[in-house]
Coordinates of N, CA and C in Angstrom, one line a residue:
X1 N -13.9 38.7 25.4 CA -14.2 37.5 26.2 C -13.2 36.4 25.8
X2 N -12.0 35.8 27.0 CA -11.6 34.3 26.4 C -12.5 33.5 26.7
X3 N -12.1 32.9 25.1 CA -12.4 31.4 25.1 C -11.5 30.0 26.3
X4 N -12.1 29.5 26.8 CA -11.8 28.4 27.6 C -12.5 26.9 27.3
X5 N -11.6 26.2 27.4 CA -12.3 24.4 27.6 C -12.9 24.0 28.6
X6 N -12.8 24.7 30.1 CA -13.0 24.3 31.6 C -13.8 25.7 31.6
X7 N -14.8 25.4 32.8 CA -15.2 26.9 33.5 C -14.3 27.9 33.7
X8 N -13.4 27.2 34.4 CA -12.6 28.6 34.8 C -10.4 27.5 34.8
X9 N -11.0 27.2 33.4 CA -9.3 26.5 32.5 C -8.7 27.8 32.2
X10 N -7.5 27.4 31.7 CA -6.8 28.3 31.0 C -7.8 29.2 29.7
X11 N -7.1 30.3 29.0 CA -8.3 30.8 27.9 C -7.7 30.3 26.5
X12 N -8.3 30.3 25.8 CA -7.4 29.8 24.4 C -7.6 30.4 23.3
X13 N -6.5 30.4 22.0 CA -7.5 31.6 21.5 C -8.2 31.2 20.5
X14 N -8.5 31.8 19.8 CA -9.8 32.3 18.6 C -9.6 30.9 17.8
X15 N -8.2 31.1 17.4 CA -8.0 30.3 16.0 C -8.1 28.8 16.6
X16 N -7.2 28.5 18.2 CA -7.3 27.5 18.3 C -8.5 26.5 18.6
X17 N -9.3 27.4 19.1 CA -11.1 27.3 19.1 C -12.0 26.6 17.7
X18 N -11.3 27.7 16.3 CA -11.6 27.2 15.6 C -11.8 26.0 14.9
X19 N -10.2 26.0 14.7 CA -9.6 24.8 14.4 C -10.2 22.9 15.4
X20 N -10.3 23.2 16.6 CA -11.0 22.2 17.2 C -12.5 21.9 17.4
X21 N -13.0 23.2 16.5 CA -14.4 22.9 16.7 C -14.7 22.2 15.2
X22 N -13.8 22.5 13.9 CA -13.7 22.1 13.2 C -13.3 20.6 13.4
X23 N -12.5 20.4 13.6 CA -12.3 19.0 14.0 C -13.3 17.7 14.9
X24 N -13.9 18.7 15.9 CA -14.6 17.8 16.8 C -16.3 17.5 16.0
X25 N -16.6 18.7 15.4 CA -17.8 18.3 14.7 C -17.9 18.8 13.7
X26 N -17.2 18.0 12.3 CA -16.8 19.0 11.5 C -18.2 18.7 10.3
X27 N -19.2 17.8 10.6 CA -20.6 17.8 9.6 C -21.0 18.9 9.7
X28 N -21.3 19.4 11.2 CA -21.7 20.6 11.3 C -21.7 21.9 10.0
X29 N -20.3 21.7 10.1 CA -20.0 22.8 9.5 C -19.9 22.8 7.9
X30 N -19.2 21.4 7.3 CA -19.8 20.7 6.5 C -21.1 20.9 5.6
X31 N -22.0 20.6 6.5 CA -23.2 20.6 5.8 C -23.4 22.1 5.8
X32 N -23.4 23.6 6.5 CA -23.6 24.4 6.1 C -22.9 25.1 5.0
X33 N -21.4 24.7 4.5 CA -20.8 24.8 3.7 C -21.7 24.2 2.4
X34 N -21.8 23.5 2.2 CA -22.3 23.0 1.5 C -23.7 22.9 0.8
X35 N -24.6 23.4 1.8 CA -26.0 24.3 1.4 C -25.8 25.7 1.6
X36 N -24.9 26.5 1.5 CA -24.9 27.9 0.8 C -24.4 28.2 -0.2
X37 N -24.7 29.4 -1.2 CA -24.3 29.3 -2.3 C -23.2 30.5 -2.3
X38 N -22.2 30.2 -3.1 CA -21.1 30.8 -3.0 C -20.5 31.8 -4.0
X39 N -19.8 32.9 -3.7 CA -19.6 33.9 -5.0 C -18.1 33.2 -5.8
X40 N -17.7 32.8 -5.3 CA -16.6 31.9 -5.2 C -16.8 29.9 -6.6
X41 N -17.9 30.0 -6.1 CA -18.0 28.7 -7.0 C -18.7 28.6 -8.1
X42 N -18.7 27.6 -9.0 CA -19.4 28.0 -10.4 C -20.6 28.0 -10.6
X43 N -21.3 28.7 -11.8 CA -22.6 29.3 -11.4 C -23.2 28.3 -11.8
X44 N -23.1 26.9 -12.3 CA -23.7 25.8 -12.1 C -24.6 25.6 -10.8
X45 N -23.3 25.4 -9.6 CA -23.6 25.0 -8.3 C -24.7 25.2 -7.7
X46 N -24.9 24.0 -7.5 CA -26.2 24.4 -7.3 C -26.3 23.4 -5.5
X47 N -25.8 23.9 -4.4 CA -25.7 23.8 -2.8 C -27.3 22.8 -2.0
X48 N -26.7 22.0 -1.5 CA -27.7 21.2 -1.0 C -27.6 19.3 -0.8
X49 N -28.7 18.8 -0.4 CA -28.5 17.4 0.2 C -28.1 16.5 -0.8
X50 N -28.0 17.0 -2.4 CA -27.4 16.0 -3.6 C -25.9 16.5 -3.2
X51 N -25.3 17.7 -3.0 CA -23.8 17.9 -3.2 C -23.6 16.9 -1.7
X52 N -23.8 16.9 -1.0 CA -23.9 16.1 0.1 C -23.5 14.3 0.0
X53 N -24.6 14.1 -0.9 CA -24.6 12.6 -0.8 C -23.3 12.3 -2.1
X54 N -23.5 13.1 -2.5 CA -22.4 12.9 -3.9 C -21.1 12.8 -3.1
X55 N -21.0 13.3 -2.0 CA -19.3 13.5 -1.3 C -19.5 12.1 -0.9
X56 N -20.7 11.7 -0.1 CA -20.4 10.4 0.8 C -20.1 9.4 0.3
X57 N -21.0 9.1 -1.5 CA -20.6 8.3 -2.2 C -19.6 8.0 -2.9
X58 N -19.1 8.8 -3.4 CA -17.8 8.8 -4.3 C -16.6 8.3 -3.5
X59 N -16.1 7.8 -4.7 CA -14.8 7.1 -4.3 C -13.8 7.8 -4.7
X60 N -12.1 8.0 -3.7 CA -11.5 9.0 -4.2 C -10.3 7.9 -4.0
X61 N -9.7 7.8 -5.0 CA -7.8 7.2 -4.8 C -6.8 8.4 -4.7
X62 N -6.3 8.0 -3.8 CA -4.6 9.1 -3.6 C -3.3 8.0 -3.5
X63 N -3.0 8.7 -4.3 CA -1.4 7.5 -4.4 C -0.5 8.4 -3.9
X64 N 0.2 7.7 -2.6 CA 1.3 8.7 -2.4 C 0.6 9.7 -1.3
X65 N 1.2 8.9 0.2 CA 1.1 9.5 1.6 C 1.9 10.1 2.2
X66 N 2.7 10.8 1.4 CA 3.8 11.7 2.0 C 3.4 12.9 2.1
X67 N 4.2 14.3 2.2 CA 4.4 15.5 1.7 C 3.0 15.9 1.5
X68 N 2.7 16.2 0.3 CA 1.5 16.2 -0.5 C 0.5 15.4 -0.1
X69 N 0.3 14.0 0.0 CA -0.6 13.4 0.1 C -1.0 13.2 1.8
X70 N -0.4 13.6 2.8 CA -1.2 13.7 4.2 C -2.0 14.8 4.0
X71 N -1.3 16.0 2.9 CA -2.7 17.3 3.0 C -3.5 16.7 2.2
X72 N -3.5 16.4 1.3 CA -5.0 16.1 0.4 C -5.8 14.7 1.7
X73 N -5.6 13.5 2.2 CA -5.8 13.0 2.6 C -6.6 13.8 3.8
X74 N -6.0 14.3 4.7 CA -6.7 15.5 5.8 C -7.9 16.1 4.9
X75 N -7.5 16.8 3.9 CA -8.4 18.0 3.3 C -9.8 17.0 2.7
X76 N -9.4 15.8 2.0 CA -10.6 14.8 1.6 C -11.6 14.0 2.6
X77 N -10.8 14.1 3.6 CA -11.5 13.4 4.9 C -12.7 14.6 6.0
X78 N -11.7 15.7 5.9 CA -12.6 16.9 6.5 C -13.6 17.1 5.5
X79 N -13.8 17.2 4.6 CA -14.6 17.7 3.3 C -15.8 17.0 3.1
X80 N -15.7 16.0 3.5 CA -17.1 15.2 3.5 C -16.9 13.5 2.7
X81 N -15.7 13.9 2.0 CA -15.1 12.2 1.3 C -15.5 11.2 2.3
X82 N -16.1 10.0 1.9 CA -16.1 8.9 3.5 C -15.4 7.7 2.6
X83 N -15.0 7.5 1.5 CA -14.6 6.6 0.9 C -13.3 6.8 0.2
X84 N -12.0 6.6 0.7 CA -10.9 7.4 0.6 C -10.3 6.2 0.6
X85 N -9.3 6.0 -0.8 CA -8.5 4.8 -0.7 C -6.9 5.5 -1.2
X86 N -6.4 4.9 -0.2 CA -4.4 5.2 -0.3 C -3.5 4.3 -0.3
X87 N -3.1 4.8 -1.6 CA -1.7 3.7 -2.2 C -0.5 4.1 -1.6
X88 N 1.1 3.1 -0.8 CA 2.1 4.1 -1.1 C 3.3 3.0 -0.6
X89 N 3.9 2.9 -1.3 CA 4.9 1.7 -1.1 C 6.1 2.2 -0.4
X90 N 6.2 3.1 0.3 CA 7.3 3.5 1.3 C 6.8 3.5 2.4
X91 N 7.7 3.4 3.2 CA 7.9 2.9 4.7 C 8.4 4.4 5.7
X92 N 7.8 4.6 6.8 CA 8.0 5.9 7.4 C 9.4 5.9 8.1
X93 N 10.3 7.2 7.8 CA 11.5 7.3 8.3 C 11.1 8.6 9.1
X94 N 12.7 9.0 9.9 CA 12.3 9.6 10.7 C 12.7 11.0 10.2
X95 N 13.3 11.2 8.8 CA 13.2 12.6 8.3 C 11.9 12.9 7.6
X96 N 11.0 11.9 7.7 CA 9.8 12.4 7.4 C 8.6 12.9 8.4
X97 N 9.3 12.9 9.5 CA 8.2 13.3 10.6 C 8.0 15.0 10.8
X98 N 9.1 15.9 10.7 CA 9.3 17.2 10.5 C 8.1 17.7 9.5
X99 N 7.9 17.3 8.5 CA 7.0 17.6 7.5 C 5.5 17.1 7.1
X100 N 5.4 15.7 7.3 CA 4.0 14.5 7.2 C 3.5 14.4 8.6
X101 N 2.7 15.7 8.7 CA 1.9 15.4 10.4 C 0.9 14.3 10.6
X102 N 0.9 13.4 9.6 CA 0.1 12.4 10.1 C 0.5 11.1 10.8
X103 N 2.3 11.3 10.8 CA 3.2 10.0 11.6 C 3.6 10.8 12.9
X104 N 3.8 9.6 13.6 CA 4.6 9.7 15.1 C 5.8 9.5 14.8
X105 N 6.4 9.3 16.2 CA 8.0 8.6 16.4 C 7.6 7.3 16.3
X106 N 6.7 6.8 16.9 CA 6.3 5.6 17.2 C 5.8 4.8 15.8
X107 N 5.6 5.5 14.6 CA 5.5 4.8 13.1 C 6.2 4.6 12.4
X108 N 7.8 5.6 12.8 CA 8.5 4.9 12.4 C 9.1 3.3 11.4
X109 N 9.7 3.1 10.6 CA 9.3 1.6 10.1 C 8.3 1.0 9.6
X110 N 6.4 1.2 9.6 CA 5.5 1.0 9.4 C 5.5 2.1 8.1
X111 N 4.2 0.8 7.2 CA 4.2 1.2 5.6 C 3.4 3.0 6.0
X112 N 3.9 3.9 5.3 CA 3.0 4.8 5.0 C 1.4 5.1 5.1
X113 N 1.0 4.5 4.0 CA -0.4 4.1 3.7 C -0.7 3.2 4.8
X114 N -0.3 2.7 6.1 CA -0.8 1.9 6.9 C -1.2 3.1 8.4
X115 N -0.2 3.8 8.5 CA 0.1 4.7 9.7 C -1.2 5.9 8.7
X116 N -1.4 6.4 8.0 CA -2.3 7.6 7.4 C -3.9 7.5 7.2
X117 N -4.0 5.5 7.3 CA -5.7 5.5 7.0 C -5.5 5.2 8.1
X118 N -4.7 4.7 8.9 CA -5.2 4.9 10.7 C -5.9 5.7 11.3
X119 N -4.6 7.1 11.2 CA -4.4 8.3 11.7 C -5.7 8.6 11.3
X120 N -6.2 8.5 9.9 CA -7.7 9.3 9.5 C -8.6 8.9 10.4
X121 N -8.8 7.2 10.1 CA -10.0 6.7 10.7 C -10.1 7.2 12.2
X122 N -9.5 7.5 12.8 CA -9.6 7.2 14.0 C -9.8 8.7 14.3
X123 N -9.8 9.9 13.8 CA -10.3 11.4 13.8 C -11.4 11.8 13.2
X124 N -11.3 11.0 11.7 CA -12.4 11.2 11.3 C -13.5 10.2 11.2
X125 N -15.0 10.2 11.8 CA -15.8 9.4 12.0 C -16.6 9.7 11.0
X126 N -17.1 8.2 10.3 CA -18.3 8.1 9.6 C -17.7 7.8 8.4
X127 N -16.6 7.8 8.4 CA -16.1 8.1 6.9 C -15.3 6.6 7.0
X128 N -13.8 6.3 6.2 CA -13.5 5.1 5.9 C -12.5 5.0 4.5
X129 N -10.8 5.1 5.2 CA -9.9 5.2 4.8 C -9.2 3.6 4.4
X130 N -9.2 2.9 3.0 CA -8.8 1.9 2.8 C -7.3 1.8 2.1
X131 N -6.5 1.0 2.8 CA -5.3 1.3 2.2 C -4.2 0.1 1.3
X132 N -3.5 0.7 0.5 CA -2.9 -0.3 -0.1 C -1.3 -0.3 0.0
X133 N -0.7 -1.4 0.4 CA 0.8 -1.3 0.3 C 1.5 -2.7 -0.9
X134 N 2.1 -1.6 -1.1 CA 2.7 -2.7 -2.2 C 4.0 -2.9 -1.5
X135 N 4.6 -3.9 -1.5 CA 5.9 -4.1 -0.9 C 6.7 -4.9 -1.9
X136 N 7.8 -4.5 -2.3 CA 8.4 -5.5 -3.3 C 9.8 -6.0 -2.8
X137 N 10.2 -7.1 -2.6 CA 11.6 -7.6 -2.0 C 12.3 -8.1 -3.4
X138 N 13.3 -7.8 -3.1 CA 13.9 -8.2 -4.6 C 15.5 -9.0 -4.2

């Protein structure tokens, strides 16, 4: 059976299905993650509405929105993080667009950490990306 967006749209496949259903309602999936218990995680763990509130509350700092830090920033934001603060005193060039999927053409010249809690907030809801730019003129 394809998958489609429209009754009778183009079909799409599997993974791309996945990937957007993750994105469009990713509590969903979230919270079932999160109340099962896993072979995978420590035998502490103990899955349910404390691991839950524990993600919404905590505070996480990431310094550094490049390379590295657009994945962790994506991965902390999908995860259930809602309190996500980013440091990063560079400014977006356009050899960094190939690699940091969280800039445009259009961010070009704009601080890092300005264009990445955007990009989050505005995909990921509920949650709340604060950012810091240091700029030093010398």
């Amino acid at each position: 059976m394809a998958l489609s967006l429209a009754p009778n749209g183009p079909p799409i496949s599997h993974h791309t299905y996945l990937v957007m259903s993750i994105l469009i309602a990713p509590r969903k999936y979230l919270d079932t993650i999160l109340s099962t218990q896993s072979p995978f995680a420590d035998p502490d763990f103990i899955p349910g509405e404390d691991v839950i509130s524990f993600l919404e509350s905590a505070r996480v700092l990431v310094i550094g929105a490049g390379g590295l830090g657009c994945e962790i920033l994506k991965n902390l934001a999908l995860s259930g993080f809602k309190d996500i603060h980013v440091i990063d005193m560079d400014t977006i060039d356009v050899s960094n667009l190939n690699r940091q999927f969280l800039f445009r053409a259009a961010d070009v010249g704009k601080p890092k950490a300005v264009a990445a809690a955007a990009f989050i907030n505005k995909r990921i809801h509920g949650g709340f990306v604060c950012l810091y730019t240091l700029l030093f003129l010398f």
